[in-house]
mmCIF file of C-alpha atoms in Angstrom:
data_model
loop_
_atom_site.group_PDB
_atom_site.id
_atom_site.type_symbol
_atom_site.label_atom_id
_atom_site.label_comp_id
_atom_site.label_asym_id
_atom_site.label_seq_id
_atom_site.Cartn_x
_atom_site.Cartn_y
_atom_site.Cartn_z
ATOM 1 C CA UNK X 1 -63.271 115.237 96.602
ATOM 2 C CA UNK X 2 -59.760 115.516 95.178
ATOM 3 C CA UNK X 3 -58.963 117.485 91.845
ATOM 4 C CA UNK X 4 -57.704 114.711 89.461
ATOM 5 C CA UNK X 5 -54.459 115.143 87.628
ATOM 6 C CA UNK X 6 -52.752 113.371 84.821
ATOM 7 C CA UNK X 7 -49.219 111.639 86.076
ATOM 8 C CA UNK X 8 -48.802 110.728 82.029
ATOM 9 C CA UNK X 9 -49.923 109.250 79.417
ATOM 10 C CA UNK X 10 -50.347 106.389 77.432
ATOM 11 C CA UNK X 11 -49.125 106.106 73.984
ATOM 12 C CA UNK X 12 -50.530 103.446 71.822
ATOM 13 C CA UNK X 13 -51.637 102.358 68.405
ATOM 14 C CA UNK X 14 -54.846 102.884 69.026
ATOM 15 C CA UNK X 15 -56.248 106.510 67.657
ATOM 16 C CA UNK X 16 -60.270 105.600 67.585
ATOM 17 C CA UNK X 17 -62.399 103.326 69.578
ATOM 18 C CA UNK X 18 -63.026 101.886 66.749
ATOM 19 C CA UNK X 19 -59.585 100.316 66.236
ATOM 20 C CA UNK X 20 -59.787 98.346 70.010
ATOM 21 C CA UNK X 21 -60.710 94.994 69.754
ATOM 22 C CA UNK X 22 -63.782 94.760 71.941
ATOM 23 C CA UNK X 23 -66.802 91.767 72.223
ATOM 24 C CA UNK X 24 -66.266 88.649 73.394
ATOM 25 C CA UNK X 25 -63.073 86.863 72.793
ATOM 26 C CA UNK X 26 -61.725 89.952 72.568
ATOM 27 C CA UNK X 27 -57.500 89.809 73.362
ATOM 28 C CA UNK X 28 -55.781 93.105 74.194
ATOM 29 C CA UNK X 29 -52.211 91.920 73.263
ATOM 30 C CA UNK X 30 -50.953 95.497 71.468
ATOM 31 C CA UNK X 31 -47.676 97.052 72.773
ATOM 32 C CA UNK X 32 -47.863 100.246 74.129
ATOM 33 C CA UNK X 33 -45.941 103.230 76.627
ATOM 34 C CA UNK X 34 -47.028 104.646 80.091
ATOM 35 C CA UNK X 35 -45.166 107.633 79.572
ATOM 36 C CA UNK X 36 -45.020 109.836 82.920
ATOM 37 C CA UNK X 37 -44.513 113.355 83.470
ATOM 38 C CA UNK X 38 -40.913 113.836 84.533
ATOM 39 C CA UNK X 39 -41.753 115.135 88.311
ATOM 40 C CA UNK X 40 -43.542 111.971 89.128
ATOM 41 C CA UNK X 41 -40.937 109.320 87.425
ATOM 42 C CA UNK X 42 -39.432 108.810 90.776
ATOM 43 C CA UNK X 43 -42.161 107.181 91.783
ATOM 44 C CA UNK X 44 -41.950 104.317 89.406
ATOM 45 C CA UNK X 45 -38.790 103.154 91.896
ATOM 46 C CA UNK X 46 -38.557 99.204 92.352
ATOM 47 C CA UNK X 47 -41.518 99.094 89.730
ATOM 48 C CA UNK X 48 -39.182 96.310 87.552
ATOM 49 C CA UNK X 49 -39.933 93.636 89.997
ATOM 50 C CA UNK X 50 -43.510 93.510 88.981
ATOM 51 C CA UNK X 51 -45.025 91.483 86.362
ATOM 52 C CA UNK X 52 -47.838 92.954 85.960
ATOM 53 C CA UNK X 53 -49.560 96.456 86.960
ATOM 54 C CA UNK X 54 -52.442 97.996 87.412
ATOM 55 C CA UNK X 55 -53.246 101.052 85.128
ATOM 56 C CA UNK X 56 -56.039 103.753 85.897
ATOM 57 C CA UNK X 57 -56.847 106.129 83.351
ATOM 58 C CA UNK X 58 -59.835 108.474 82.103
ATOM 59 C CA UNK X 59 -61.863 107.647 79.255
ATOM 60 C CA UNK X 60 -60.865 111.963 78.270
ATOM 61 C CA UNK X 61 -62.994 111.146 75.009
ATOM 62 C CA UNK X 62 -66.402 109.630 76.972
ATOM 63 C CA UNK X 63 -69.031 112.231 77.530
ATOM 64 C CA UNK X 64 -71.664 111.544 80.472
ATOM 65 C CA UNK X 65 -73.378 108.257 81.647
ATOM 66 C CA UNK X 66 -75.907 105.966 81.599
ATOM 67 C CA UNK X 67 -76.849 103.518 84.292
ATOM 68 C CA UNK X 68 -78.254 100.192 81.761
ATOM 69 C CA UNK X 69 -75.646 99.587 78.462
ATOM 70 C CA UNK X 70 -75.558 97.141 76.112
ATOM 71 C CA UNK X 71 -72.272 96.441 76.082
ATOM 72 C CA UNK X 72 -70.794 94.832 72.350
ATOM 73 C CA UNK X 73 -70.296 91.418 74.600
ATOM 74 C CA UNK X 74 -73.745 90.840 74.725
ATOM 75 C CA UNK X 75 -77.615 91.868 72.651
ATOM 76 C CA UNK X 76 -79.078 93.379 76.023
ATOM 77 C CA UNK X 77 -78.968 95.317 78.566
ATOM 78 C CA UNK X 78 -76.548 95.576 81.905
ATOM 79 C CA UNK X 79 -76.417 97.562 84.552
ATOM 80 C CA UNK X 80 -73.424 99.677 84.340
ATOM 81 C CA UNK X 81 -71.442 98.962 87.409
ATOM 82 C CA UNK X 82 -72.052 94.974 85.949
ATOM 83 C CA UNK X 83 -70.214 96.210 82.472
ATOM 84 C CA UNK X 84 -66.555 98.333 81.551
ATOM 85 C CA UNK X 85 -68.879 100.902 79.709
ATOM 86 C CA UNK X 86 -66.568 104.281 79.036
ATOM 87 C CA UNK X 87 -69.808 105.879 79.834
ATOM 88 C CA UNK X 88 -69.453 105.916 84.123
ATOM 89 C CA UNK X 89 -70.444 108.278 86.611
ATOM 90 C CA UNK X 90 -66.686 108.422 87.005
ATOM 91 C CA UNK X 91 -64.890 107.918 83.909
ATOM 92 C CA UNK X 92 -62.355 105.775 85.259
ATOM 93 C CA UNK X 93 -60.785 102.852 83.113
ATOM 94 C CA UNK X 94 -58.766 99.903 84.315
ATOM 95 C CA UNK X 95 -56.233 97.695 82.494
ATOM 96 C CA UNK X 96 -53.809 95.181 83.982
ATOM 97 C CA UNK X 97 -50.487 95.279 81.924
ATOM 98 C CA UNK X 98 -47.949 93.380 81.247
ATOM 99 C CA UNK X 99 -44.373 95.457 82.476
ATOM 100 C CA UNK X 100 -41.696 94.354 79.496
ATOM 101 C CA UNK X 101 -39.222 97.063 80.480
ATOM 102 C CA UNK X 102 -38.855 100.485 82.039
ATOM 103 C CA UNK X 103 -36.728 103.577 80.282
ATOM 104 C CA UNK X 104 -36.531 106.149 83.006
ATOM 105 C CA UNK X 105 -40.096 107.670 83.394
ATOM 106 C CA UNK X 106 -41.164 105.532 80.285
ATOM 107 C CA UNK X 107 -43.201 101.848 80.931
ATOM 108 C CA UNK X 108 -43.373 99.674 77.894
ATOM 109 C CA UNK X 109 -46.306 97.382 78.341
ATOM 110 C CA UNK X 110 -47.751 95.037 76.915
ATOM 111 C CA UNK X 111 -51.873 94.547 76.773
ATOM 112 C CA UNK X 112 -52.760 98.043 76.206
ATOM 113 C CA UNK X 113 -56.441 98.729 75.309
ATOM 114 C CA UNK X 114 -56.530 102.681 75.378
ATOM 115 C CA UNK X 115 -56.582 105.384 73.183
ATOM 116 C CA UNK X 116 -53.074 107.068 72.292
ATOM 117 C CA UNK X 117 -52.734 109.887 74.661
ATOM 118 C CA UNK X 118 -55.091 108.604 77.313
ATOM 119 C CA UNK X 119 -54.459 110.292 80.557
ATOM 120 C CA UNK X 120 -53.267 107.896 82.730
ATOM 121 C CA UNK X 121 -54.256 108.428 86.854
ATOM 122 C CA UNK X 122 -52.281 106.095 88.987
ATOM 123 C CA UNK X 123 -50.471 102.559 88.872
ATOM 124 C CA UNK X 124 -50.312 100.094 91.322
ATOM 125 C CA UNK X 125 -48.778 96.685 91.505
ATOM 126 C CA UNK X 126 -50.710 93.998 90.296
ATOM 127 C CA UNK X 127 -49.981 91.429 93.462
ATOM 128 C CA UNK X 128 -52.499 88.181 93.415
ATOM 129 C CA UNK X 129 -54.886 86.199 91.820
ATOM 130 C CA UNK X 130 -58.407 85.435 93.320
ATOM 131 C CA UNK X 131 -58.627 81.309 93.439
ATOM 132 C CA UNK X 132 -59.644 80.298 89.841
ATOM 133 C CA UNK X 133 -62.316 78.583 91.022
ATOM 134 C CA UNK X 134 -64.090 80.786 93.120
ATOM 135 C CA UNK X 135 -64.738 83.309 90.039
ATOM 136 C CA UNK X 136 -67.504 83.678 88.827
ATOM 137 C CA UNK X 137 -68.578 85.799 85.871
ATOM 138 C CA UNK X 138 -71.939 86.479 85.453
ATOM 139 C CA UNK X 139 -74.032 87.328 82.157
ATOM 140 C CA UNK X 140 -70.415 87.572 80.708
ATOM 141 C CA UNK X 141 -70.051 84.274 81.073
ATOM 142 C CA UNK X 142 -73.478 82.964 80.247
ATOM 143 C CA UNK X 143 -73.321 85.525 76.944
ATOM 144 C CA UNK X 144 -69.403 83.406 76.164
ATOM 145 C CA UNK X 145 -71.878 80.049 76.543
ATOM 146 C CA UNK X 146 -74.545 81.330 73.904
ATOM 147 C CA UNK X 147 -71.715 82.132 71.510
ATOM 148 C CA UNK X 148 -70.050 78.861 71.621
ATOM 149 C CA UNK D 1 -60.340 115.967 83.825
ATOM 150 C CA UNK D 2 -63.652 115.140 85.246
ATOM 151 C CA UNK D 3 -64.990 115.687 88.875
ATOM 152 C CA UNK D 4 -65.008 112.695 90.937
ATOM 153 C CA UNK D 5 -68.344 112.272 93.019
ATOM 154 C CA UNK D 6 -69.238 109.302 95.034
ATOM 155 C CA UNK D 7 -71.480 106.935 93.911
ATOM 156 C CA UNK D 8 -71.952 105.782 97.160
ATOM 157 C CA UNK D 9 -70.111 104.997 100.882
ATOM 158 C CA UNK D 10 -68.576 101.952 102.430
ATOM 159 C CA UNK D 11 -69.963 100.606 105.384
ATOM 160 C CA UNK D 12 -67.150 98.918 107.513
ATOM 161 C CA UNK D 13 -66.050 97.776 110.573
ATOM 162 C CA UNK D 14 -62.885 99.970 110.514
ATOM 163 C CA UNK D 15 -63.291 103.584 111.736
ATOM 164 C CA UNK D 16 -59.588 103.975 111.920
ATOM 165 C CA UNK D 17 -56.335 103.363 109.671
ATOM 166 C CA UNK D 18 -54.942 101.751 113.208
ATOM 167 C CA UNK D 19 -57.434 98.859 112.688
ATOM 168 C CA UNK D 20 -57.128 97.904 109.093
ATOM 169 C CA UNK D 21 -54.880 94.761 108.793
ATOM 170 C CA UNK D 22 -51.800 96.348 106.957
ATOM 171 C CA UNK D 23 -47.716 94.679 105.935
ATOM 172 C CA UNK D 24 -46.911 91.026 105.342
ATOM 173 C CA UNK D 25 -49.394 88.199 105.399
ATOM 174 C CA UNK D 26 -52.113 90.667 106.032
ATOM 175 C CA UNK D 27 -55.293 89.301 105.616
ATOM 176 C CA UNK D 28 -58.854 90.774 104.712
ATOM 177 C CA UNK D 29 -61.596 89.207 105.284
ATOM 178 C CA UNK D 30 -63.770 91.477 107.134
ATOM 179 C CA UNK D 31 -67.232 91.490 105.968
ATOM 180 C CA UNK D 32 -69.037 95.340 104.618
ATOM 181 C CA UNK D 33 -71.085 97.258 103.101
ATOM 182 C CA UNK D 34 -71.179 98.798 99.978
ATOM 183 C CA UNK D 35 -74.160 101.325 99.985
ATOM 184 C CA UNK D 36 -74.776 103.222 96.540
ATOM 185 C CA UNK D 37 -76.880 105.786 96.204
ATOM 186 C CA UNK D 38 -79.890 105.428 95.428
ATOM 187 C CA UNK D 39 -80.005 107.147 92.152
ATOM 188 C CA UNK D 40 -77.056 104.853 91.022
ATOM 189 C CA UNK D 41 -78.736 101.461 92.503
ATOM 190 C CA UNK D 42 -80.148 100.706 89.012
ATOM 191 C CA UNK D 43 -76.405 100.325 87.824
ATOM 192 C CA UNK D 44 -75.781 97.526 89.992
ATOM 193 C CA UNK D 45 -78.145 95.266 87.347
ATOM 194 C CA UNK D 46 -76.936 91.807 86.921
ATOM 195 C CA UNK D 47 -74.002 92.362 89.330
ATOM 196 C CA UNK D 48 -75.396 88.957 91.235
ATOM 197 C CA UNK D 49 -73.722 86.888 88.419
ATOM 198 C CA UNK D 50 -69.728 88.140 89.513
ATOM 199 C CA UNK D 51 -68.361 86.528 92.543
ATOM 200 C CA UNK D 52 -65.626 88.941 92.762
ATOM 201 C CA UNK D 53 -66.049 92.995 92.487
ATOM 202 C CA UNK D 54 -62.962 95.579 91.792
ATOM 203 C CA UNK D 55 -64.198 98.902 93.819
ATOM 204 C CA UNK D 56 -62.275 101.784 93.152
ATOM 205 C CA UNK D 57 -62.658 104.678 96.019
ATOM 206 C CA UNK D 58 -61.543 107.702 97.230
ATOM 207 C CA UNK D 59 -58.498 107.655 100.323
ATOM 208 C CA UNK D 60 -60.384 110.663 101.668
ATOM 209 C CA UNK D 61 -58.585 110.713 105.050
ATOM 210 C CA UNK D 62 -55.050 111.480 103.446
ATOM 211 C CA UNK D 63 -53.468 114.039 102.494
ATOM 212 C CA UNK D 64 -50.831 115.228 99.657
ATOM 213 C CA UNK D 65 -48.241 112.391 98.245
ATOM 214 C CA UNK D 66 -44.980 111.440 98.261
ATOM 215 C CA UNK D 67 -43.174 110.013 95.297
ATOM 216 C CA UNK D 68 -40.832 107.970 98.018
ATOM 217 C CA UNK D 69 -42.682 105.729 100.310
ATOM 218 C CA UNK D 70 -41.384 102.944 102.965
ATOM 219 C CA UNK D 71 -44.581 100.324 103.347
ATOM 220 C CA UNK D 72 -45.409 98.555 106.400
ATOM 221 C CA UNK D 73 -44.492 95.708 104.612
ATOM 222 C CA UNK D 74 -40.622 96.528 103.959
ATOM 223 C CA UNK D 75 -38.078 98.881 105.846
ATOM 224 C CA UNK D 76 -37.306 100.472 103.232
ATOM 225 C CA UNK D 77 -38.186 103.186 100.766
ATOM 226 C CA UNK D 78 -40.279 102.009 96.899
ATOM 227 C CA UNK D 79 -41.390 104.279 94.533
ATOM 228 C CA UNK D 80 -45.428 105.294 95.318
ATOM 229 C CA UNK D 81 -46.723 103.359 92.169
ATOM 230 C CA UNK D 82 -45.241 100.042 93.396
ATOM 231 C CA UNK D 83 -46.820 100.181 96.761
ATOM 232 C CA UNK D 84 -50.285 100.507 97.722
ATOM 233 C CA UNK D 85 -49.714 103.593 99.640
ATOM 234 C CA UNK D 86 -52.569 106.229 100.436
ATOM 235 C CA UNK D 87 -50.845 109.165 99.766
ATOM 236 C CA UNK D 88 -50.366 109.175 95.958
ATOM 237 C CA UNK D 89 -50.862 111.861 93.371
ATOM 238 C CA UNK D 90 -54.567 110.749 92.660
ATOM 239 C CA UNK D 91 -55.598 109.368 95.813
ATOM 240 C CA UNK D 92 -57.378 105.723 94.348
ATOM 241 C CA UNK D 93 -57.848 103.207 96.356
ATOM 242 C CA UNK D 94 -58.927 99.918 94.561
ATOM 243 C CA UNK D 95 -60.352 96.534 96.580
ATOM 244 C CA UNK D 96 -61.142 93.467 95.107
ATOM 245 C CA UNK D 97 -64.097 91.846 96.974
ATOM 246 C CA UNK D 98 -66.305 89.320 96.604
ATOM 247 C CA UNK D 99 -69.693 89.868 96.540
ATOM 248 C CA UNK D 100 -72.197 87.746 99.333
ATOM 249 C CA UNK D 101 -75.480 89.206 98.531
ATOM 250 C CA UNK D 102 -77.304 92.225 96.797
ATOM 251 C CA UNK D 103 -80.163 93.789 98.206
ATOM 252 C CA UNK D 104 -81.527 96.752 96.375
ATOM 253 C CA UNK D 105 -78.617 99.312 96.220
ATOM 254 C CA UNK D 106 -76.536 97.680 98.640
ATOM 255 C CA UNK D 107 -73.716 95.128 98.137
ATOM 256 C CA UNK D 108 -72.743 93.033 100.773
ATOM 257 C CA UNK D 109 -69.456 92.189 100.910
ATOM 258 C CA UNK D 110 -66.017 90.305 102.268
ATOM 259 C CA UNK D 111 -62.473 91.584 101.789
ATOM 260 C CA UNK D 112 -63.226 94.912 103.091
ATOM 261 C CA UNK D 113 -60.154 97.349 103.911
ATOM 262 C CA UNK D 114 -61.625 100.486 103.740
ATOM 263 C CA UNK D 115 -62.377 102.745 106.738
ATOM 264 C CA UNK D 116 -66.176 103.175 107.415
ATOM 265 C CA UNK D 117 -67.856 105.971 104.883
ATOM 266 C CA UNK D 118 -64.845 105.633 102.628
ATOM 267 C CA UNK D 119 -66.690 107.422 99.191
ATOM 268 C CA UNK D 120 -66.657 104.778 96.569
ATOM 269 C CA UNK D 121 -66.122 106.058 93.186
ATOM 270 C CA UNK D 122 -66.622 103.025 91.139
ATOM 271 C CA UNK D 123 -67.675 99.056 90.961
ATOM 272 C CA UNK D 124 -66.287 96.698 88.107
ATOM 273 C CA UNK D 125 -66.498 93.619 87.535
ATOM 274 C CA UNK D 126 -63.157 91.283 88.111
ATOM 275 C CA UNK D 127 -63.088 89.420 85.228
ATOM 276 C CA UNK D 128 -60.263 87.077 85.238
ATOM 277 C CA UNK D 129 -56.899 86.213 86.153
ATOM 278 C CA UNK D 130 -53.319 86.474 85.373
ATOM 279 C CA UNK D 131 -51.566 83.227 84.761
ATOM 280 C CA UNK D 132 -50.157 82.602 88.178
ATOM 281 C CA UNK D 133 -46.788 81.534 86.352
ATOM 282 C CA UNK D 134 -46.363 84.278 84.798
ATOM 283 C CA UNK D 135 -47.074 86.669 88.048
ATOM 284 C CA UNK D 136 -43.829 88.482 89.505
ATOM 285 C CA UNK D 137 -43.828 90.811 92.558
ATOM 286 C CA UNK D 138 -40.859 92.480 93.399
ATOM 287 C CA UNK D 139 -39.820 94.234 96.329
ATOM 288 C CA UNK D 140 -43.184 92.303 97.864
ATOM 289 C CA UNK D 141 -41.982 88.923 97.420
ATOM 290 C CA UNK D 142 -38.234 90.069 98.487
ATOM 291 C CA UNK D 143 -39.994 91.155 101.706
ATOM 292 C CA UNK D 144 -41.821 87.892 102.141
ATOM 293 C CA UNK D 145 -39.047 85.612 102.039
ATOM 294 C CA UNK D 146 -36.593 87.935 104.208
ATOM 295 C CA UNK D 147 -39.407 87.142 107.029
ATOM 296 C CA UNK D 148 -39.804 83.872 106.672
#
């Protein structure tokens, strides 16, 4: 397995968990920076054209796992792969940004939902859509339908 | 940082990079495996719901990165975090699938592109979708309509 290293980090108005809107209905619209480390800015050439990206990060303030969660979306319990639980057997997040402009090594972004100085992993271009109405969403869905 | 360990392997029909549909107007919708350990099975819970899967995995074939890449897609160089290219400073892959069936601890799946026993470090669920007006992609798209 590979030795995983920070490329940057994210900096955002979030300082506690707390502060990230979470639950259902939940909209991550907050402004935020990818900042990378200057040796690995070149690689953020032709990243403009894009839209949106896709952002992987650690959850650096998650300790351990657990395999069932109760996530705040819902009053039981899922099984973890099912969920975005920090707690992971890898503590990988995910968030698809919003590009608004690049600054040299710096990414302004819009939709962030970490914690200021998350380190972020890798980015990759966000490049299609599955068919709207092929997805399906699970207990997420059927938790949105109990709510309403 | 954490230590990445596989939660489980991809089974696949590709046991070389040669054979995995790569560039423009590649298509995949080869049918796999996902086989999780089994002492990570009872994370799967309630995964039956979501028609489509994000897997995040390890490119455990390649080695070292380049900030500088030229896809198979384009002739010429992009910057590693606008491409999907294997050799990048944490070496992620991520698939979007959709999931056919469960049994136990393994996920049956379509949209495969990973070579066979590819470590998988992580299942989430795909939640939604950008608005497809609002979805730009670059050198990608540039490279799509020079072909046609």
């Amino acid at each position: 397995m590979f030795a995983p290293q920070a490329i940057g980090f994210v900096r955002s108005p979030f300082q506690n968990t707390e502060a990230i809107p979470k639950g259902l209905g939940a909209r991550h619209s907050e402004e935020g920076t990818l900042e990378l480390l200057p040796e690995f800015a070149q690689g953020l050439t032709d990243i403009e054209g894009y839209s949106h990206l896709i952002v992987l990060w650690t959850f650096d303030r998650s300790e351990g796992f657990e395999l069932m969660v109760t996530p705040p979306s819902d009053d039981h319990p899922h099984g973890v792969f099912s969920t975005r639980s920090p707690r992971r057997p890898n503590p990988i997040g995910l968030t698809i940004v919003e590009l608004l402009r690049r600054e040299n090594g710096s990414l302004h972004v819009r939709g962030i939902d970490m914690l200021d100085g998350t380190p972020i992993l890798d980015i990759k271009p966000y490049l299609s859509n599955i068919p709207e109405e092929k997805l399906r969403r699970g207990w997420l869905a059927e938790a949105e339908a109990r709510k309403r």
